[in-house]
XYZ file of N, CA and C in Angstrom:
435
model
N -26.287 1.248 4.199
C -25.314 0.408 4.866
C -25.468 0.585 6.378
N -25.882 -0.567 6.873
C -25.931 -0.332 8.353
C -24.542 -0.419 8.965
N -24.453 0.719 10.161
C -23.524 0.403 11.578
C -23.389 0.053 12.318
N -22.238 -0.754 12.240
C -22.635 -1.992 13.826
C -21.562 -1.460 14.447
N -20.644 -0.827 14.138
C -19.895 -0.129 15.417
C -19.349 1.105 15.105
N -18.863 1.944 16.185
C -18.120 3.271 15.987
C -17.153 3.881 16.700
N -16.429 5.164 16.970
C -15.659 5.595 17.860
C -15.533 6.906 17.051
N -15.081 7.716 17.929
C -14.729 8.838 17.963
C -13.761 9.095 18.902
N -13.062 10.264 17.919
C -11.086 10.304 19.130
C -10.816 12.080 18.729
N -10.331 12.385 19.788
C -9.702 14.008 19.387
C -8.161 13.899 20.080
N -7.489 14.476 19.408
C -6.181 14.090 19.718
C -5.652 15.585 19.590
N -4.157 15.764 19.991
C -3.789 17.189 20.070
C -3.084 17.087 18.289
N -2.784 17.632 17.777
C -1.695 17.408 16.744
C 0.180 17.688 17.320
N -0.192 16.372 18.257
C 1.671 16.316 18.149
C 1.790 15.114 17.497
N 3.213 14.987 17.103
C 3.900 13.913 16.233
C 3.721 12.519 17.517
N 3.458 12.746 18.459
C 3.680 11.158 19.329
C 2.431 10.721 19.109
N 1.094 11.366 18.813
C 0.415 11.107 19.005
C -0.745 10.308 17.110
N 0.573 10.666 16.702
C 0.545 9.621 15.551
C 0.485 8.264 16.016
N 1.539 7.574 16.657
C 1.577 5.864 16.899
C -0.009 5.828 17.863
N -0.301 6.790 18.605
C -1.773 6.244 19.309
C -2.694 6.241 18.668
N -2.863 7.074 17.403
C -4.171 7.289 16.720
C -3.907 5.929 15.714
N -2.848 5.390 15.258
C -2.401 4.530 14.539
C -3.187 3.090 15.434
N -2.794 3.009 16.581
C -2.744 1.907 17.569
C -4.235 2.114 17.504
N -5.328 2.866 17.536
C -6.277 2.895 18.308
C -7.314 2.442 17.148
N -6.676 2.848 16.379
C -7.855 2.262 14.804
C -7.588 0.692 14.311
N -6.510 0.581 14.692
C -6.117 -0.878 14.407
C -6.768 -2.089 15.446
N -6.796 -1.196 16.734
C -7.085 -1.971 17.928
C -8.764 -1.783 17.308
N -9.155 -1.070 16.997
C -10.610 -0.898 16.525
C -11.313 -1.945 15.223
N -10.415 -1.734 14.502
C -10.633 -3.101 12.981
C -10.460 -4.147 13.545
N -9.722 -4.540 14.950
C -9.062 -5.571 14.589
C -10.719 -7.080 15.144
N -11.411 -6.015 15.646
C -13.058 -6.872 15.497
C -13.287 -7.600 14.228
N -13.036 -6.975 13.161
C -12.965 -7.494 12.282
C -12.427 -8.777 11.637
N -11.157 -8.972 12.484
C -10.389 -10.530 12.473
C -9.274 -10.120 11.286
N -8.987 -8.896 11.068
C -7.856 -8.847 9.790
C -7.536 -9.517 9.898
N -6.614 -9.817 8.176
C -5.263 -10.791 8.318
C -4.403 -9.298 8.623
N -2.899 -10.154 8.980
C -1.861 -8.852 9.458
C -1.590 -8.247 8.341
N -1.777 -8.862 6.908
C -1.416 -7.808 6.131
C -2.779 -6.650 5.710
N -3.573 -6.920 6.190
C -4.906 -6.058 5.951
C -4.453 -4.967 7.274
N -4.505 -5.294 8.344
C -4.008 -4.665 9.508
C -3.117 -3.371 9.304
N -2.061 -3.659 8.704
C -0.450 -3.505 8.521
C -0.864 -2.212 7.353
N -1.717 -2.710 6.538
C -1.740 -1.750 5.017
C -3.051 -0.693 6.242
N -3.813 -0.711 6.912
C -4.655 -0.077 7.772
C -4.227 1.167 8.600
N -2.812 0.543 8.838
C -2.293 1.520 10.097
C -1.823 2.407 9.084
N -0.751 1.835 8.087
C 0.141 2.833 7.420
C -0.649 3.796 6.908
N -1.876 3.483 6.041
C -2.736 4.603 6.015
C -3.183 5.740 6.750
N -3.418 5.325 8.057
C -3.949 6.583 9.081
C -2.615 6.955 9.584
N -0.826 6.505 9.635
C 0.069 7.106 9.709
C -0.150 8.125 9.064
N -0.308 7.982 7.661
C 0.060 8.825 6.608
C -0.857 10.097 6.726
N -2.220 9.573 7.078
C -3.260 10.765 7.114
C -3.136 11.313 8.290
N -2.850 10.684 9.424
C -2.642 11.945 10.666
C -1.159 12.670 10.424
N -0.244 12.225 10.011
C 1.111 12.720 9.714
C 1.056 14.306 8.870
N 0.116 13.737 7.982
C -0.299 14.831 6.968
C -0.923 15.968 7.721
N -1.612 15.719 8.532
C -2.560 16.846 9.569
C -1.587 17.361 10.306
N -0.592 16.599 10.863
C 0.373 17.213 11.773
C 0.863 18.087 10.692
N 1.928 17.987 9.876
C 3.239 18.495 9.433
C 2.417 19.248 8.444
N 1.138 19.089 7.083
C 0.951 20.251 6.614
C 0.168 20.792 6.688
N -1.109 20.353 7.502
C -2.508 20.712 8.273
C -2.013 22.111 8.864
N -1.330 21.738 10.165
C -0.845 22.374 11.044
C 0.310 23.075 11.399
N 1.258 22.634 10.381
C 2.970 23.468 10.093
C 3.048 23.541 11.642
N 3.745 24.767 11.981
C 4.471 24.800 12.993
C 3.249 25.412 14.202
N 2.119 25.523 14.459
C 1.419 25.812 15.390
C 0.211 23.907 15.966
N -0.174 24.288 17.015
C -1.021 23.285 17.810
C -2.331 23.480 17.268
N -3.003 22.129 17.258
C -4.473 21.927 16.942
C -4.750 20.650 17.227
N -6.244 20.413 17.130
C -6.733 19.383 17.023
C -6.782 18.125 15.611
N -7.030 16.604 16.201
C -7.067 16.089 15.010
C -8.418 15.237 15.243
N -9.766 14.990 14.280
C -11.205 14.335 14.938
C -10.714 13.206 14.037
N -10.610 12.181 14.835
C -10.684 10.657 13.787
C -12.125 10.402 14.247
N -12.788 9.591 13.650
C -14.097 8.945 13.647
C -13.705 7.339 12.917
N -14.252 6.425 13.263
C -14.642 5.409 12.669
C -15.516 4.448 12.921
N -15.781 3.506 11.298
C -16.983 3.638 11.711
C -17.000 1.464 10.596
N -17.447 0.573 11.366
C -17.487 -0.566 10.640
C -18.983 -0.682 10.123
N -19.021 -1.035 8.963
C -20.393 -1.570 8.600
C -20.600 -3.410 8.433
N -21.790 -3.780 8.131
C -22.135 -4.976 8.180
C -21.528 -5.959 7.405
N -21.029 -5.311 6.060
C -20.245 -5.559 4.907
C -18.725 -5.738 5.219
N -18.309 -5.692 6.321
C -16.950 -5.670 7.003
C -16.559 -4.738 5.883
N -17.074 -3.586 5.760
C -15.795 -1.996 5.426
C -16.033 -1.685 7.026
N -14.254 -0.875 7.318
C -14.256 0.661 7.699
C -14.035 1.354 7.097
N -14.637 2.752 7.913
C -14.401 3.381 7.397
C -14.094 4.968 7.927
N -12.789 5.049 7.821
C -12.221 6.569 8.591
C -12.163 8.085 8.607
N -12.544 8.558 9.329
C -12.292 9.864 8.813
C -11.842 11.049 9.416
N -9.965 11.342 9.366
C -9.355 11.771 9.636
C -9.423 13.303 8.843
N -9.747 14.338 10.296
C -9.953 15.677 10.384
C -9.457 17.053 11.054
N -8.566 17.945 10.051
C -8.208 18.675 10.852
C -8.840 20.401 10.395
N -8.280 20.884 11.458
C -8.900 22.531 10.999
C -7.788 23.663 10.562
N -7.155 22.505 10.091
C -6.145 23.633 9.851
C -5.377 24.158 8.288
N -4.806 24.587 7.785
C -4.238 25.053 6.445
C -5.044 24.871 5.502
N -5.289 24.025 5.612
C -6.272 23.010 4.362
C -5.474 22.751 2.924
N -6.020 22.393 1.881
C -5.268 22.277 0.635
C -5.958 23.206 -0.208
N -4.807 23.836 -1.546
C -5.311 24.656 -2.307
C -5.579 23.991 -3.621
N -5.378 22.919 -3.406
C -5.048 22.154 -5.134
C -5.543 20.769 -4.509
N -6.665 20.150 -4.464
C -6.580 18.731 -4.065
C -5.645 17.809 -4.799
N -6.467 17.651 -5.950
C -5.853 17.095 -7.394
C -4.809 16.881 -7.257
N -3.796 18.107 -7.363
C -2.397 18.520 -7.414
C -1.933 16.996 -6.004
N -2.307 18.005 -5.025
C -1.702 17.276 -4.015
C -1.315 15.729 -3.874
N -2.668 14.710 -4.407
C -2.923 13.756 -4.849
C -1.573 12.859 -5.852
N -1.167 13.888 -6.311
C -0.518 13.455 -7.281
C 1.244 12.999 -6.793
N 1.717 11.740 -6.985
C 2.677 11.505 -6.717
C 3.994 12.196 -6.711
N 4.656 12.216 -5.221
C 5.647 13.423 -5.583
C 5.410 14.753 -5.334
N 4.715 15.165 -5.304
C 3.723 16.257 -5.017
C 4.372 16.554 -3.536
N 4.629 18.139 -3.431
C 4.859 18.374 -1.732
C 5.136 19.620 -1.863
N 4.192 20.489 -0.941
C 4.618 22.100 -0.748
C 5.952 22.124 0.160
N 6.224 21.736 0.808
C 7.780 21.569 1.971
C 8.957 21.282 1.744
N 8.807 20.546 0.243
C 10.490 19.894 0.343
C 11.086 19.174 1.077
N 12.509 19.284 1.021
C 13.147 18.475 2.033
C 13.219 16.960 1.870
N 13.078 16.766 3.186
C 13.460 14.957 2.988
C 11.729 14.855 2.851
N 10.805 15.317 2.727
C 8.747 14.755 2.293
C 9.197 14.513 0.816
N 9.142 13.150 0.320
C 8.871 12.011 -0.772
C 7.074 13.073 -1.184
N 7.099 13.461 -0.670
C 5.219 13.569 -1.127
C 4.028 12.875 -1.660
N 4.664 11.658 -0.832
C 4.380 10.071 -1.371
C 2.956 9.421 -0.489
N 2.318 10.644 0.541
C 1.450 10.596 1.194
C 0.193 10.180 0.704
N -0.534 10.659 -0.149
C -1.802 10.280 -0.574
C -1.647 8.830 -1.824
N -0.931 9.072 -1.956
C 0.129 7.739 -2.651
C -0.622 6.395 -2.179
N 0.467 6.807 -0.741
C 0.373 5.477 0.037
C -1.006 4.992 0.708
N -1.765 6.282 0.691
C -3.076 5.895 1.198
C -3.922 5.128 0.537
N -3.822 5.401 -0.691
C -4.593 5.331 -2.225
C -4.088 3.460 -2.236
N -2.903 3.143 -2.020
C -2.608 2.108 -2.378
C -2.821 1.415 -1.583
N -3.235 1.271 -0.267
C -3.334 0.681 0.802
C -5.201 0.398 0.976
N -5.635 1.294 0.979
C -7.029 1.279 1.026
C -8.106 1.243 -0.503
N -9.229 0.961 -0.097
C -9.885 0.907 -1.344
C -10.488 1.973 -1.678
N -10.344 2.836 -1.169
C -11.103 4.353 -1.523
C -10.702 5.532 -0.916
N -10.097 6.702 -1.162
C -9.395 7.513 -0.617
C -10.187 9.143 -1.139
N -10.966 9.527 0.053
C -11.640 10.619 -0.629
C -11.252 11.739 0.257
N -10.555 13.336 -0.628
C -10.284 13.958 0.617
C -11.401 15.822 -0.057
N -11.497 16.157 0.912
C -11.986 17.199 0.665
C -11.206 18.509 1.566
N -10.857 19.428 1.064
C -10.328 20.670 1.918
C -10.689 21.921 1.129
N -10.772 22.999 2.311
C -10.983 23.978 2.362
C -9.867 24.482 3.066
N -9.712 25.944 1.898
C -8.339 26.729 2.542
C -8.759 27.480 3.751
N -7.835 27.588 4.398
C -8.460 28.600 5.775
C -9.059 27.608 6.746
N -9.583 26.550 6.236
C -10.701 25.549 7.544
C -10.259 24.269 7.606
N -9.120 23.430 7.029
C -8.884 22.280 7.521
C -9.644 21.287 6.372
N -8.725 20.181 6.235
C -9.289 19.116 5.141
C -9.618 17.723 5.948
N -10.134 17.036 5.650
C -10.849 15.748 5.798
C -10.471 14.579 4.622
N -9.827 13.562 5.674
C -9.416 12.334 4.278
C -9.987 11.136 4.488
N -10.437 10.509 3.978
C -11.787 9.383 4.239
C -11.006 8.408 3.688
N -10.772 7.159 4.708
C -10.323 5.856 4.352
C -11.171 5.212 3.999
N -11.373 4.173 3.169
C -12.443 2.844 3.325
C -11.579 2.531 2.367
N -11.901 0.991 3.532
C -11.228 -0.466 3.165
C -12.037 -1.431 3.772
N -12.745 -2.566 2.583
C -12.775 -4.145 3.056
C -12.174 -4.744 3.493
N -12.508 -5.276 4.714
C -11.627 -6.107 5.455
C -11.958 -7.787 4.649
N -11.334 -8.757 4.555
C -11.724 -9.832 3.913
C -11.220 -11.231 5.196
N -10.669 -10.655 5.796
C -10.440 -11.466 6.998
C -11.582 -12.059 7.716
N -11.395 -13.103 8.718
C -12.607 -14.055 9.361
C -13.416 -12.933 9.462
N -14.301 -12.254 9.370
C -15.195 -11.539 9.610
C -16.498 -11.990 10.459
N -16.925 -11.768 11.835
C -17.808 -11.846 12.624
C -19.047 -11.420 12.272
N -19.127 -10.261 11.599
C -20.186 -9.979 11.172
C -20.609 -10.663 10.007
């Protein structure tokens, strides 16, 4: 699959910096010509996956977050939101609706919403080193390419 475009972003892991990493991937697809509901289901996804890096990546200490993305010729992107921190002990588990080490008001409805929004949701983590969650989604909108 060839690449016709890319970006790379490092961000701190604070919570504001959710709506920019949100804004910046959208502003990035939006080459693509989404419709707004392709757009709309795009962002909420990388909400969900940088949200996740903030609050259980990173709990209560500072780090980094590496988004990458990346369009191919086929109008997919495709994302990949990275942190170094907690990681997961149970992918599977986690995956699973409802699912949440924290409690509280977390639905644990996170990989949920990713899963349902995008066409492929692949995450890999390591305890101690930080997990990686890979968006891809067809865009079906006017597509330039």
């Amino acid at each position: 699959m060839n690449i016709i475009n890319e970006f790379k972003l490092t961000v701190s892991s604070k919570s504001v910096n959710e709506g920019f990493c949100r804004t910046v991937v959208s502003a990035f697809a939006s080459q693509l010509d989404p419709t707004i509901e392709e757009l709309s289901d795009l962002k909420t996804a990388v909400s969900e996956a940088v949200t996740n890096s903030i609050v259980h990546g990173y709990m209560e200490r500072e780090g980094k977050i590496y988004i990458t993305a990346q369009i191919t010729e086929n109008s997919t992107i495709k994302i990949k939101i990275r942190d170094m921190g907690v990681g997961i002990e149970n992918v599977p588990s986690a995956m699973q609706p409802l699912y949440t080490t924290l409690g509280g008001d977390r639905a644990g409805l996170g990989f949920t919403v990713m899963q349902s929004f995008c066409d492929r949701v692949g995450v890999t983590s390591h305890v101690g080193r930080g997990t990686t969650v890979t968006l891809t989604k067809r865009i079906y909108g006017k597509s330039k390419w």
